[in-house]
Amino acid sequence: MKNKTTKLVIILMVGLVFPLILTSNFNFSSESNSKIIKPEVSGGYTESYIHITGGNWSSTASSKPWCYFDNGYYIIENVTIDASSSPTGSGIFIESSAVFFIIRNCTIYNAGGGVLDAGIRLNTASNGQIYNNTCFNNGKYGIVLYFYCDDNIISGNVVTNSQYVGLYLVSTCNNNDIIGNDVNNNSNSGISLYNNCNNNNITGNTARDNGNRGIQLHTTCNSNTFSGNIVNDNNYGIDITTSDNNYFTKNEVYENSQSGIYLSGSENNNITENNLDTNEKYGIEIKSSSIWNNITRNTVNDNTLIGIYLQTTSDNNLIENNTINRNDLGILLDQSDNNNVTDNILHDNSRCILEIASTGNIIINNDCTSTTVQEPIFIDGIATGVGAHNWTWAINQGLCTGSGTKELPYVIENLKISGFGVMKGIEIRNSDVYFIIQDCEIYHCTTGGIYFNNVTNSQLIENNCSNNYQGINLYDKCDFNEIIGNVANDNSNHGIFIGDYCDNNTISYNIASYNDEAGIVLAGGDLSSYNNTISENTVNNNNYGIRFGEGDFHFNKISGNIIKSNNIGISIEDTGCSNNSIYNNIFLENGIHAIDNGIDNKWNISTIGNYWDNHTGPDSNKDGIVDNPYNYIGGSAGSIDYLPIAEGVSGNPLPPGVIAVIIVVSVAGGLGLIGAVYMFLIKRRTTK
């Protein structure tokens, strides 16, 4: 009876499956999309790995339920593989195979982290179709084709959370179609072609949220076509390095944190009809002797810094019929010669086209709207000769007024300057004349919005130096300068930097907040800076509020500053820092209020120390000083504030003798920008 029942079940199963096989519609025409066949409907299977070489397809098909031969194809389908115990390191490993095969509807995860481990790995395997698979959480690659893998179709797969590259072609893999894959959230690149992979078609894929590149070509990957891909929210969108004669068209590349398309050392590539919008630096970046490339009919809008940027001997390129709107700078040619920039539309960029140290470029018939920013300024006070950028040149250019005397200083004022992410804003060197820079807005600059080297007798007043690498940089041998009432916020390094041999400077009433490193820093290597005054500044929400970095800093005064919500409020890091005075500062809500590794630094004067929000009482005699010293200053010095300021009356968080912090906003140059925020600590009159 049992045998009859078993036979009946088998007959019923065959009766169900056989019509499906008969009615399956397979089409193997030469067109890429038509080569993809529809998946078989069958049961699900579980394995720890699959390993097939060219000689064992037949035995696998005869012994495994998930593999069979149909209409000229070996088919693997509907297998779930946890490859954590795979002896090959990969989930499905096909090698030395030239037969026609299909891998479809499989799920592979937990492959190893070895050199070529992957969810699906092909070694010297051709004529395969890999589609509708899911590869996730694999230790190296999601899908890898290695060493003469030709004429394969990789389509409709989801490849996520690989620890290196999602979909990787390496070492002479040619004539493959990579179509319609979703390759996201991989640690390095989404799709990568490396080392002599040629004539591949990469179409209709989505590559987003990958840790480095969305799509990458590297090392003589030539004559490939990339079309209709969506590439967003990666570090770089599409990266072409030392690869030639590739064609990029109708790709959507946006919101990447560096460049939309990046070319380095690459020739004769065609980049046409792509949309390259809202990337955080550049729409298209071409560098390192990339020559004879055609950049045509692209839309390059709303990128934060530069629409199209050529640099470092990128010569003889064609930039034609592009629409380049609402970037900080439309086109920059930097040390790049003999390029043709023709018939482009450049509207509403802060500046249209700029050349730096470039010759022989043809720039004609471009539709540019008016410029709204001043290009960066460079002045060398001792420069001579024709065209020397000295103070006389600056006067003749209309960049400043005055005569450079104490009574009538040179004045640079009311300018809006962008460094476009590649230059300093105002750079002045070797100057001892008297000058003032005031009411300027300076942004998107490298090294410094305002950068001085060997400069004395300057005043920087009410400038906004935010959104640069460093806001204000006194780099070397800068003495007797005054930095008063400036804003230096949201810089990717420091707000205000005081460097080597910079003595007797005054840094007061500035706001230096939300910088990635320090609000205000003194850092000079092994060199020294003396007698600087850092007072009445607001330094909030930085990594460091005020930092004494590497170097010997002596007899500097840090007083009256509001230091709030930094990871570290004040840090004195070098044992060579000595005899600095730190008093009357307000420490609020910092992760660590203070660290002192120096020698003999004073954290109070004879009458008052600092206000520490974690040590505000008791004050039994109501003299405004906490009864017990503040013993919580970290570091090797063992420093103590012997006169910590007590909580004010009725829980007022301000120190005694200070009844208000008044913020006065000044509008700079009619630009509607906060030119400076002055803080006045209004002292309460005391009567005896």
XYZ file of C-alpha atoms in Angstrom:
688
model
C 0.000 0.000 0.000
C 2.856 2.330 0.917
C 4.598 1.713 -2.445
C 1.392 2.475 -4.348
C 0.998 5.752 -2.461
C 4.587 6.759 -3.217
C 4.122 5.989 -6.916
C 0.941 8.062 -6.968
C 2.722 11.068 -5.434
C 5.557 10.817 -7.964
C 3.088 10.590 -10.867
C 1.234 13.650 -9.582
C 4.493 15.650 -9.237
C 5.585 14.724 -12.754
C 2.155 15.662 -14.017
C 2.513 19.085 -12.456
C 6.109 19.812 -13.461
C 6.107 18.392 -17.009
C 3.586 20.900 -18.460
C 5.658 23.727 -16.973
C 8.762 22.435 -18.728
C 6.890 22.091 -22.014
C 5.469 25.600 -21.842
C 8.697 27.365 -20.817
C 9.703 30.002 -23.366
C 13.487 30.298 -23.897
C 14.915 32.812 -26.372
C 18.644 32.918 -27.121
C 19.015 35.695 -29.705
C 22.248 37.696 -29.905
C 20.771 40.826 -28.282
C 21.896 41.286 -24.659
C 18.468 41.640 -23.099
C 16.907 38.817 -25.113
C 19.549 36.328 -23.970
C 18.052 36.340 -20.477
C 15.604 33.477 -19.954
C 12.761 33.377 -17.477
C 13.343 31.486 -14.234
C 12.119 27.939 -13.707
C 9.545 27.456 -10.981
C 10.749 24.754 -8.598
C 11.365 23.984 -4.950
C 13.949 25.738 -2.760
C 17.223 24.065 -1.789
C 19.891 24.676 0.852
C 23.630 24.091 0.438
C 26.855 25.237 2.113
C 28.649 25.700 -1.237
C 28.630 24.684 -4.906
C 31.875 24.064 -6.821
C 31.807 23.143 -10.504
C 34.653 22.804 -12.977
C 34.213 22.442 -16.697
C 34.327 18.663 -16.482
C 31.726 17.985 -13.811
C 28.627 19.822 -15.031
C 27.098 16.575 -16.245
C 27.650 14.659 -12.996
C 26.322 17.584 -10.976
C 23.195 17.792 -13.120
C 22.561 14.078 -12.704
C 23.091 14.031 -8.929
C 21.765 17.338 -7.590
C 18.098 18.380 -7.671
C 18.992 22.067 -8.052
C 21.027 21.487 -11.248
C 19.725 20.166 -14.560
C 20.341 20.390 -18.314
C 17.704 21.974 -20.506
C 17.742 23.192 -24.104
C 21.533 23.483 -24.263
C 22.018 25.094 -20.828
C 23.092 23.720 -17.475
C 20.894 25.450 -14.916
C 21.460 26.045 -11.196
C 18.489 27.628 -9.498
C 16.631 28.301 -6.272
C 19.484 27.488 -3.885
C 20.118 29.276 -0.598
C 23.765 29.099 0.452
C 25.269 30.072 3.784
C 28.904 29.988 2.640
C 30.468 30.490 6.057
C 31.832 26.930 5.988
C 32.606 26.722 2.257
C 35.979 25.040 1.594
C 36.414 27.238 -1.493
C 35.628 30.449 0.381
C 32.836 31.184 -2.101
C 29.183 30.277 -2.262
C 29.008 29.234 -5.928
C 32.370 28.711 -7.647
C 32.463 27.947 -11.401
C 35.887 27.515 -13.006
C 37.418 26.405 -16.304
C 34.033 26.278 -17.971
C 33.040 27.099 -21.541
C 29.618 25.420 -21.673
C 26.422 27.450 -21.580
C 25.084 27.744 -18.049
C 22.619 29.704 -15.946
C 22.657 30.607 -12.246
C 19.362 32.133 -11.184
C 17.154 32.803 -8.183
C 19.852 31.889 -5.662
C 20.646 33.574 -2.369
C 24.258 33.530 -1.184
C 25.700 35.064 1.963
C 28.622 34.775 4.405
C 31.282 33.981 1.783
C 34.864 34.351 3.011
C 37.274 37.278 2.949
C 40.048 35.675 0.897
C 41.618 37.284 -2.156
C 38.889 36.210 -4.599
C 36.187 34.878 -2.290
C 32.690 35.845 -3.372
C 29.071 34.957 -3.178
C 29.327 33.896 -6.836
C 32.790 33.429 -8.334
C 33.745 32.659 -11.932
C 37.330 31.775 -12.859
C 38.028 31.436 -16.579
C 34.358 30.768 -17.193
C 32.444 31.967 -20.232
C 28.949 31.759 -21.715
C 27.192 32.069 -18.372
C 24.049 33.890 -17.331
C 23.852 35.013 -13.712
C 20.569 36.680 -12.959
C 17.969 37.371 -10.302
C 20.302 36.278 -7.512
C 20.799 37.945 -4.141
C 24.333 38.185 -2.748
C 24.663 39.899 0.613
C 26.999 40.079 3.612
C 29.886 38.421 1.810
C 33.396 38.888 3.178
C 35.096 40.143 0.001
C 32.990 40.311 -3.175
C 29.379 39.780 -4.052
C 30.010 38.536 -7.609
C 33.500 38.244 -9.127
C 34.614 37.332 -12.666
C 38.337 36.579 -12.769
C 40.774 35.854 -15.603
C 39.358 35.441 -19.074
C 35.698 35.344 -18.170
C 34.088 36.339 -21.460
C 30.614 36.565 -22.967
C 28.710 36.337 -19.700
C 25.490 38.109 -18.737
C 25.156 39.429 -15.189
C 21.632 40.760 -14.862
C 18.961 41.605 -12.333
C 21.013 40.677 -9.286
C 20.920 42.367 -5.891
C 24.427 42.704 -4.439
C 24.702 44.385 -1.052
C 26.939 44.655 1.985
C 30.043 43.088 0.465
C 33.133 43.907 2.495
C 35.012 45.102 -0.588
C 33.411 45.302 -4.048
C 29.905 44.323 -5.000
C 30.400 43.226 -8.632
C 34.012 42.835 -9.759
C 35.544 42.026 -13.170
C 39.317 41.544 -13.005
C 42.122 40.468 -15.360
C 41.058 40.285 -18.987
C 37.323 39.751 -18.700
C 35.833 40.883 -22.002
C 32.524 41.173 -23.827
C 30.337 40.760 -20.753
C 26.933 42.373 -20.231
C 26.319 43.861 -16.770
C 22.661 44.840 -16.937
C 20.060 45.998 -14.463
C 21.799 45.027 -11.232
C 21.185 46.706 -7.877
C 24.649 47.093 -6.298
C 24.398 49.017 -3.063
C 25.991 49.502 0.358
C 29.244 47.714 -0.434
C 32.273 48.791 1.588
C 34.447 49.887 -1.332
C 33.024 50.029 -4.849
C 29.720 48.981 -6.313
C 30.837 47.825 -9.787
C 34.559 47.654 -10.592
C 36.499 46.673 -13.722
C 40.226 46.226 -13.176
C 43.220 45.290 -15.320
C 42.549 44.928 -19.010
C 38.785 44.320 -19.003
C 37.552 45.489 -22.394
C 34.424 45.776 -24.530
C 32.001 45.224 -21.676
C 28.499 46.696 -21.573
C 27.415 48.166 -18.236
C 23.821 49.321 -18.609
C 20.872 50.170 -16.402
C 22.493 49.367 -13.071
C 21.960 51.156 -9.772
C 25.113 51.789 -7.723
C 24.403 53.775 -4.587
C 25.623 54.148 -1.014
C 28.913 52.359 -1.675
C 31.824 53.360 0.536
C 34.137 54.564 -2.213
C 33.220 54.354 -5.905
C 29.843 53.689 -7.414
C 31.404 52.457 -10.685
C 35.147 52.139 -11.286
C 37.468 51.413 -14.224
C 41.122 51.006 -13.363
C 44.248 50.064 -15.344
C 43.761 49.710 -19.095
C 40.076 48.873 -19.112
C 39.252 50.130 -22.581
C 36.353 50.405 -25.017
C 33.629 49.720 -22.469
C 30.143 51.255 -22.661
C 28.324 52.680 -19.642
C 24.784 53.825 -20.250
C 21.638 54.463 -18.287
C 23.176 53.750 -14.890
C 22.023 55.481 -11.707
C 25.017 56.303 -9.506
C 24.374 58.236 -6.323
C 25.428 58.712 -2.707
C 28.880 57.179 -3.117
C 32.212 58.849 -2.414
C 32.977 59.140 -6.152
C 30.265 58.432 -8.687
C 32.160 57.031 -11.717
C 35.969 56.747 -11.558
C 38.005 56.212 -14.743
C 41.722 55.725 -14.045
C 44.290 54.960 -16.777
C 41.570 53.641 -19.086
C 40.876 54.800 -22.632
C 38.244 54.890 -25.364
C 35.279 54.272 -23.077
C 31.819 55.649 -23.734
C 29.587 57.099 -21.014
C 26.113 58.214 -21.944
C 22.792 58.986 -20.275
C 23.941 58.088 -16.791
C 22.356 59.785 -13.769
C 25.175 60.658 -11.362
C 24.205 62.724 -8.345
C 24.760 63.440 -4.659
C 28.180 61.801 -4.485
C 30.482 63.298 -1.869
C 33.432 63.954 -4.222
C 33.051 64.046 -8.019
C 30.276 62.794 -10.239
C 32.711 61.572 -12.917
C 36.452 61.435 -12.223
C 39.110 60.878 -14.925
C 42.775 60.369 -14.098
C 45.446 59.554 -16.656
C 42.819 58.551 -19.224
C 42.523 59.355 -22.922
C 39.932 59.499 -25.679
C 36.899 58.835 -23.523
C 33.499 60.127 -24.594
C 31.305 61.540 -21.838
C 28.047 62.660 -23.360
C 24.430 63.337 -22.370
C 24.911 62.493 -18.712
C 23.203 64.269 -15.821
C 25.767 65.189 -13.167
C 23.956 67.153 -10.502
C 24.261 67.998 -6.792
C 27.597 66.313 -6.203
C 29.340 67.720 -3.152
C 32.529 68.809 -4.944
C 32.692 68.569 -8.735
C 30.412 67.457 -11.523
C 33.283 66.255 -13.742
C 36.920 66.196 -12.568
C 39.692 65.576 -15.122
C 43.298 65.340 -13.904
C 46.771 63.802 -14.204
C 47.393 64.120 -17.938
C 43.949 63.070 -19.091
C 43.960 64.135 -22.737
C 41.811 64.081 -25.864
C 38.579 63.371 -24.002
C 35.236 64.627 -25.330
C 32.891 66.156 -22.746
C 29.731 67.033 -24.655
C 26.012 67.666 -24.150
C 26.060 66.914 -20.419
C 23.929 68.615 -17.787
C 26.159 69.658 -14.887
C 24.078 71.603 -12.381
C 24.051 72.445 -8.678
C 27.381 70.905 -7.744
C 28.787 72.504 -4.616
C 32.161 73.626 -5.975
C 32.931 73.297 -9.700
C 30.913 72.061 -12.646
C 33.818 70.866 -14.843
C 37.356 70.940 -13.430
C 40.499 70.262 -15.496
C 43.834 70.124 -13.673
C 47.439 68.936 -13.876
C 48.272 68.869 -17.596
C 44.884 67.707 -18.775
C 45.289 69.002 -22.301
C 43.529 68.919 -25.669
C 40.109 68.029 -24.302
C 36.841 69.142 -25.887
C 34.220 70.703 -23.604
C 31.293 71.548 -25.825
C 27.527 72.081 -25.677
C 27.232 71.350 -21.967
C 24.695 72.988 -19.664
C 26.517 74.042 -16.488
C 24.303 75.972 -14.093
C 24.256 76.996 -10.426
C 27.683 75.706 -9.451
C 30.089 77.808 -7.420
C 32.407 77.895 -10.460
C 31.288 76.738 -13.885
C 34.580 75.614 -15.496
C 38.115 75.714 -14.069
C 41.221 75.121 -16.208
C 44.191 74.699 -13.858
C 47.598 73.959 -15.422
C 45.794 72.543 -18.444
C 46.511 73.720 -21.972
C 45.055 73.686 -25.482
C 41.559 72.671 -24.483
C 38.516 73.715 -26.503
C 35.732 75.195 -24.362
C 32.976 76.106 -26.785
C 29.214 76.675 -26.946
C 28.483 75.858 -23.323
C 25.621 77.365 -21.317
C 26.784 78.615 -17.914
C 24.032 80.346 -15.966
C 23.830 81.389 -12.325
C 27.264 80.150 -11.346
C 29.082 82.349 -8.833
C 31.818 82.613 -11.445
C 31.664 81.401 -15.034
C 35.080 80.253 -16.328
C 38.494 80.611 -14.675
C 42.004 79.796 -15.934
C 45.023 79.288 -13.661
C 48.517 78.825 -15.119
C 47.034 77.568 -18.389
C 47.825 78.555 -21.975
C 46.456 77.996 -25.448
C 42.885 77.214 -24.442
C 40.144 78.175 -26.888
C 37.246 79.657 -24.913
C 34.561 80.959 -27.274
C 30.795 81.238 -27.733
C 29.932 80.326 -24.153
C 26.724 81.772 -22.697
C 27.765 83.123 -19.289
C 25.705 85.138 -16.843
C 27.411 87.758 -14.688
C 29.941 86.873 -12.011
C 28.912 87.356 -8.372
C 32.184 86.545 -6.560
C 35.749 87.796 -6.582
C 38.356 85.254 -7.562
C 40.998 84.530 -4.884
C 43.616 87.185 -4.095
C 47.362 86.581 -3.763
C 49.723 89.330 -2.572
C 53.474 88.972 -1.982
C 54.784 92.130 -0.346
C 58.331 91.699 -1.656
C 57.526 90.477 -5.182
C 59.080 92.482 -8.017
C 59.026 92.479 -11.777
C 56.350 92.704 -14.437
C 53.042 91.349 -13.203
C 54.275 90.810 -9.641
C 51.361 90.471 -7.241
C 52.544 93.020 -4.677
C 50.613 95.787 -2.907
C 51.060 98.160 -5.861
C 49.485 95.541 -8.109
C 46.592 95.165 -5.643
C 45.953 98.921 -5.714
C 46.032 98.950 -9.524
C 43.590 96.028 -9.636
C 41.155 97.932 -7.443
C 41.375 95.305 -4.722
C 42.269 97.731 -1.946
C 42.609 101.364 -0.961
C 45.102 103.215 1.260
C 48.861 103.588 1.362
C 50.046 100.983 3.860
C 50.971 103.362 6.656
C 49.755 103.128 10.233
C 47.668 106.256 9.670
C 46.333 105.167 6.268
C 46.539 101.373 6.020
C 45.657 99.393 2.960
C 42.033 98.233 3.223
C 40.535 95.181 1.530
C 36.826 95.158 2.254
C 33.335 94.063 1.286
C 34.424 91.220 -0.990
C 32.786 87.850 -1.482
C 35.503 85.365 -2.369
C 35.310 81.666 -3.144
C 38.319 79.389 -3.326
C 36.166 76.922 -5.313
C 37.566 74.127 -3.157
C 41.031 74.334 -4.733
C 42.566 77.679 -3.671
C 43.124 79.905 -0.673
C 40.804 82.905 -0.434
C 43.104 85.805 0.468
C 46.772 84.820 0.679
C 49.325 87.400 1.805
C 53.052 86.744 2.220
C 56.121 88.737 3.234
C 54.312 91.890 4.278
C 55.111 94.345 7.077
C 52.936 97.247 5.926
C 49.770 98.148 7.802
C 46.587 96.742 6.310
C 43.030 95.795 7.209
C 40.793 93.065 5.812
C 37.218 93.662 6.867
C 33.633 92.744 6.094
C 34.554 90.016 3.613
C 32.872 86.652 3.134
C 35.380 83.948 2.200
C 34.385 80.319 1.668
C 35.208 77.023 -0.089
C 38.959 77.541 0.366
C 41.817 75.107 0.889
C 44.352 75.702 3.684
C 42.752 78.978 4.734
C 40.022 81.417 3.876
C 42.558 84.032 4.956
C 46.147 82.742 4.909
C 49.232 84.657 6.120
C 52.919 83.733 5.938
C 55.484 86.172 7.365
C 52.946 88.943 7.897
C 52.860 91.656 10.572
C 50.688 94.668 11.346
C 47.380 93.414 9.995
C 43.858 93.646 11.334
C 41.195 91.115 10.380
C 37.857 92.593 11.373
C 34.335 91.213 11.018
C 35.032 88.733 8.230
C 33.071 85.522 7.744
C 35.570 82.739 7.089
C 33.290 79.724 7.323
C 33.028 76.565 5.211
C 36.709 76.314 4.346
C 39.412 73.824 5.267
C 40.646 76.334 7.846
C 38.944 79.645 8.391
C 41.932 81.876 9.258
C 45.538 80.630 9.118
C 48.545 82.515 10.493
C 50.985 79.950 9.217
C 54.503 81.139 9.992
C 56.294 84.201 11.417
C 53.153 86.251 11.831
C 53.454 88.847 14.632
C 51.400 91.749 15.973
C 48.253 90.887 14.060
C 44.736 91.430 15.397
C 41.934 88.988 14.617
C 38.818 90.696 15.916
C 35.127 89.869 15.595
C 35.352 87.275 12.829
C 33.182 84.212 12.286
C 35.046 80.970 11.515
C 32.454 78.201 11.636
C 31.896 74.870 9.884
C 35.430 74.488 8.611
C 36.597 70.949 7.881
C 39.757 71.415 9.952
C 40.271 74.380 12.320
C 38.462 77.659 12.701
C 41.520 79.809 13.532
C 45.088 78.455 13.259
C 48.168 80.075 14.838
C 51.395 78.445 13.645
C 55.195 78.608 13.936
C 56.908 81.659 15.427
C 53.664 83.602 15.617
C 53.992 86.009 18.556
C 52.091 88.904 20.114
C 48.869 88.363 18.181
C 45.421 89.191 19.558
C 42.510 86.856 18.829
C 39.383 88.327 20.400
C 35.591 88.457 20.068
C 35.538 85.790 17.365
C 33.089 82.926 16.957
C 34.795 79.646 16.004
C 32.214 76.887 16.283
C 31.169 73.652 14.563
C 34.649 73.052 13.153
C 35.735 69.441 12.655
C 38.918 69.879 14.681
C 39.657 72.932 16.849
C 37.846 76.207 17.136
C 41.180 77.932 17.836
C 44.518 76.101 17.695
C 48.155 76.931 18.335
C 50.297 74.343 16.553
C 53.874 74.743 15.418
C 55.622 71.422 15.126
C 58.671 71.699 17.394
C 58.738 75.490 17.167
C 57.548 78.181 19.540
C 54.974 80.951 19.762
C 54.790 83.484 22.585
C 52.589 86.154 24.111
C 49.408 85.655 22.127
C 46.119 86.757 23.660
C 43.037 84.624 23.038
C 40.152 86.364 24.765
C 36.377 86.807 24.686
C 35.858 84.264 21.917
C 33.002 81.771 21.584
C 34.208 78.261 20.734
C 31.320 75.791 20.706
C 30.653 72.355 19.234
C 34.143 71.645 17.938
C 36.288 68.589 18.530
C 38.564 70.869 20.564
C 37.480 74.276 21.754
C 40.991 75.721 22.166
C 43.968 73.483 21.495
C 47.692 73.826 22.100
C 49.033 71.222 19.688
C 52.568 70.023 19.058
C 55.095 72.779 19.775
C 56.398 74.998 22.557
C 53.940 77.736 23.483
C 54.794 80.084 26.306
C 53.265 83.072 28.093
C 50.028 83.040 26.124
C 46.850 84.328 27.781
C 43.532 82.494 27.415
C 40.773 84.449 29.139
C 37.110 85.358 28.972
C 36.192 82.707 26.399
C 32.929 80.758 26.309
C 33.885 77.128 25.695
C 30.815 74.961 25.266
C 29.802 71.546 23.915
C 33.205 70.566 22.550
C 34.603 67.059 22.891
C 37.525 68.656 24.739
C 37.294 72.233 25.967
C 40.979 73.233 26.259
C 43.807 70.815 25.486
C 47.485 71.534 26.183
C 49.194 68.545 24.606
C 52.939 69.192 24.492
C 55.192 69.023 27.547
C 57.029 72.023 26.087
C 54.054 74.325 26.724
C 54.702 76.406 29.830
C 53.723 79.528 31.721
C 50.445 80.057 29.909
C 47.589 81.702 31.820
C 44.073 80.295 31.557
C 41.451 82.156 33.580
C 37.960 83.679 33.591
C 36.773 81.225 30.925
C 33.359 79.558 30.996
C 33.397 75.766 30.530
C 29.963 74.342 29.714
C 28.847 70.868 28.615
C 32.172 69.738 27.158
C 32.955 66.014 27.020
C 36.221 66.773 28.839
C 36.647 70.304 30.076
C 40.449 70.496 30.111
C 43.694 68.549 29.625
C 47.156 69.896 30.526
C 50.363 68.012 29.707
C 52.539 71.121 29.919
C 54.653 72.662 32.658
C 53.692 75.393 35.116
C 50.615 76.624 33.287
C 48.353 78.719 35.516
C 44.614 77.988 35.600
C 43.817 80.998 37.774
C 45.255 84.413 38.536
C 45.397 85.908 42.009
C 41.722 86.885 42.059
C 39.805 84.465 39.855
C 39.930 81.141 38.049
C 37.438 79.653 35.579
C 33.780 78.668 35.656
C 33.338 74.879 35.474
C 29.778 73.645 35.148
C 30.614 70.462 37.071
C 32.082 72.350 40.058
C 29.957 75.373 40.967
C 29.716 75.154 44.753
C 29.674 75.412 47.661
C 30.484 79.082 48.129
C 29.929 79.431 51.855
C 31.219 82.998 52.193
C 29.499 84.228 49.014
C 32.688 85.662 47.568
C 31.974 84.143 44.140
C 34.704 81.511 44.499
C 33.985 77.830 45.129
C 35.304 76.761 48.521
C 37.316 73.855 47.080
C 39.836 73.929 44.206
C 38.976 72.359 40.863
C 41.023 69.150 40.700
C 39.580 67.641 37.522
C 41.975 68.987 34.901
C 43.317 65.951 33.060
C 46.827 65.365 31.792
C 50.299 64.814 33.209
C 50.808 68.318 34.627
C 48.509 67.795 37.602
C 47.121 71.291 37.124
C 44.572 72.761 39.524
C 42.275 75.773 39.341
C 42.556 77.099 42.890
C 39.888 79.784 42.456
C 37.025 78.216 40.489
C 34.084 80.527 39.910
C 30.909 79.715 41.822
C 27.359 79.535 40.484
C 25.750 82.959 40.322
C 22.720 84.089 42.283
C 19.466 82.154 41.626
C 21.252 79.506 39.589
C 22.599 81.981 37.032
C 25.169 79.935 35.042
C 27.323 83.008 34.407
C 30.277 83.596 36.687
C 29.968 86.216 39.433
C 30.498 89.765 38.308
C 29.022 88.950 34.885
C 25.350 89.836 34.573
C 24.806 89.418 30.842
C 26.234 88.231 27.578
C 25.108 90.683 24.930
C 25.214 89.558 21.302
C 25.535 92.378 18.768
C 25.096 91.370 15.133
C 26.790 93.412 12.438
C 25.748 93.113 8.800
C 28.838 92.972 6.615
C 29.029 94.955 3.421
C 25.310 94.899 2.732
C 25.510 91.181 1.947
C 23.045 90.213 4.639
C 25.656 88.058 6.349
C 26.707 87.986 9.958
C 29.973 89.827 9.780
C 30.767 89.436 13.437
C 29.241 88.649 16.726
C 30.670 90.646 19.567
C 30.451 89.411 23.106
C 30.609 91.789 25.960
C 30.877 90.484 29.452
C 29.143 93.222 31.401
C 30.738 93.426 34.787
C 28.558 93.994 37.816
C 29.692 96.872 39.935
C 30.827 95.737 43.344
C 30.596 97.908 46.421
C 32.405 97.381 49.640
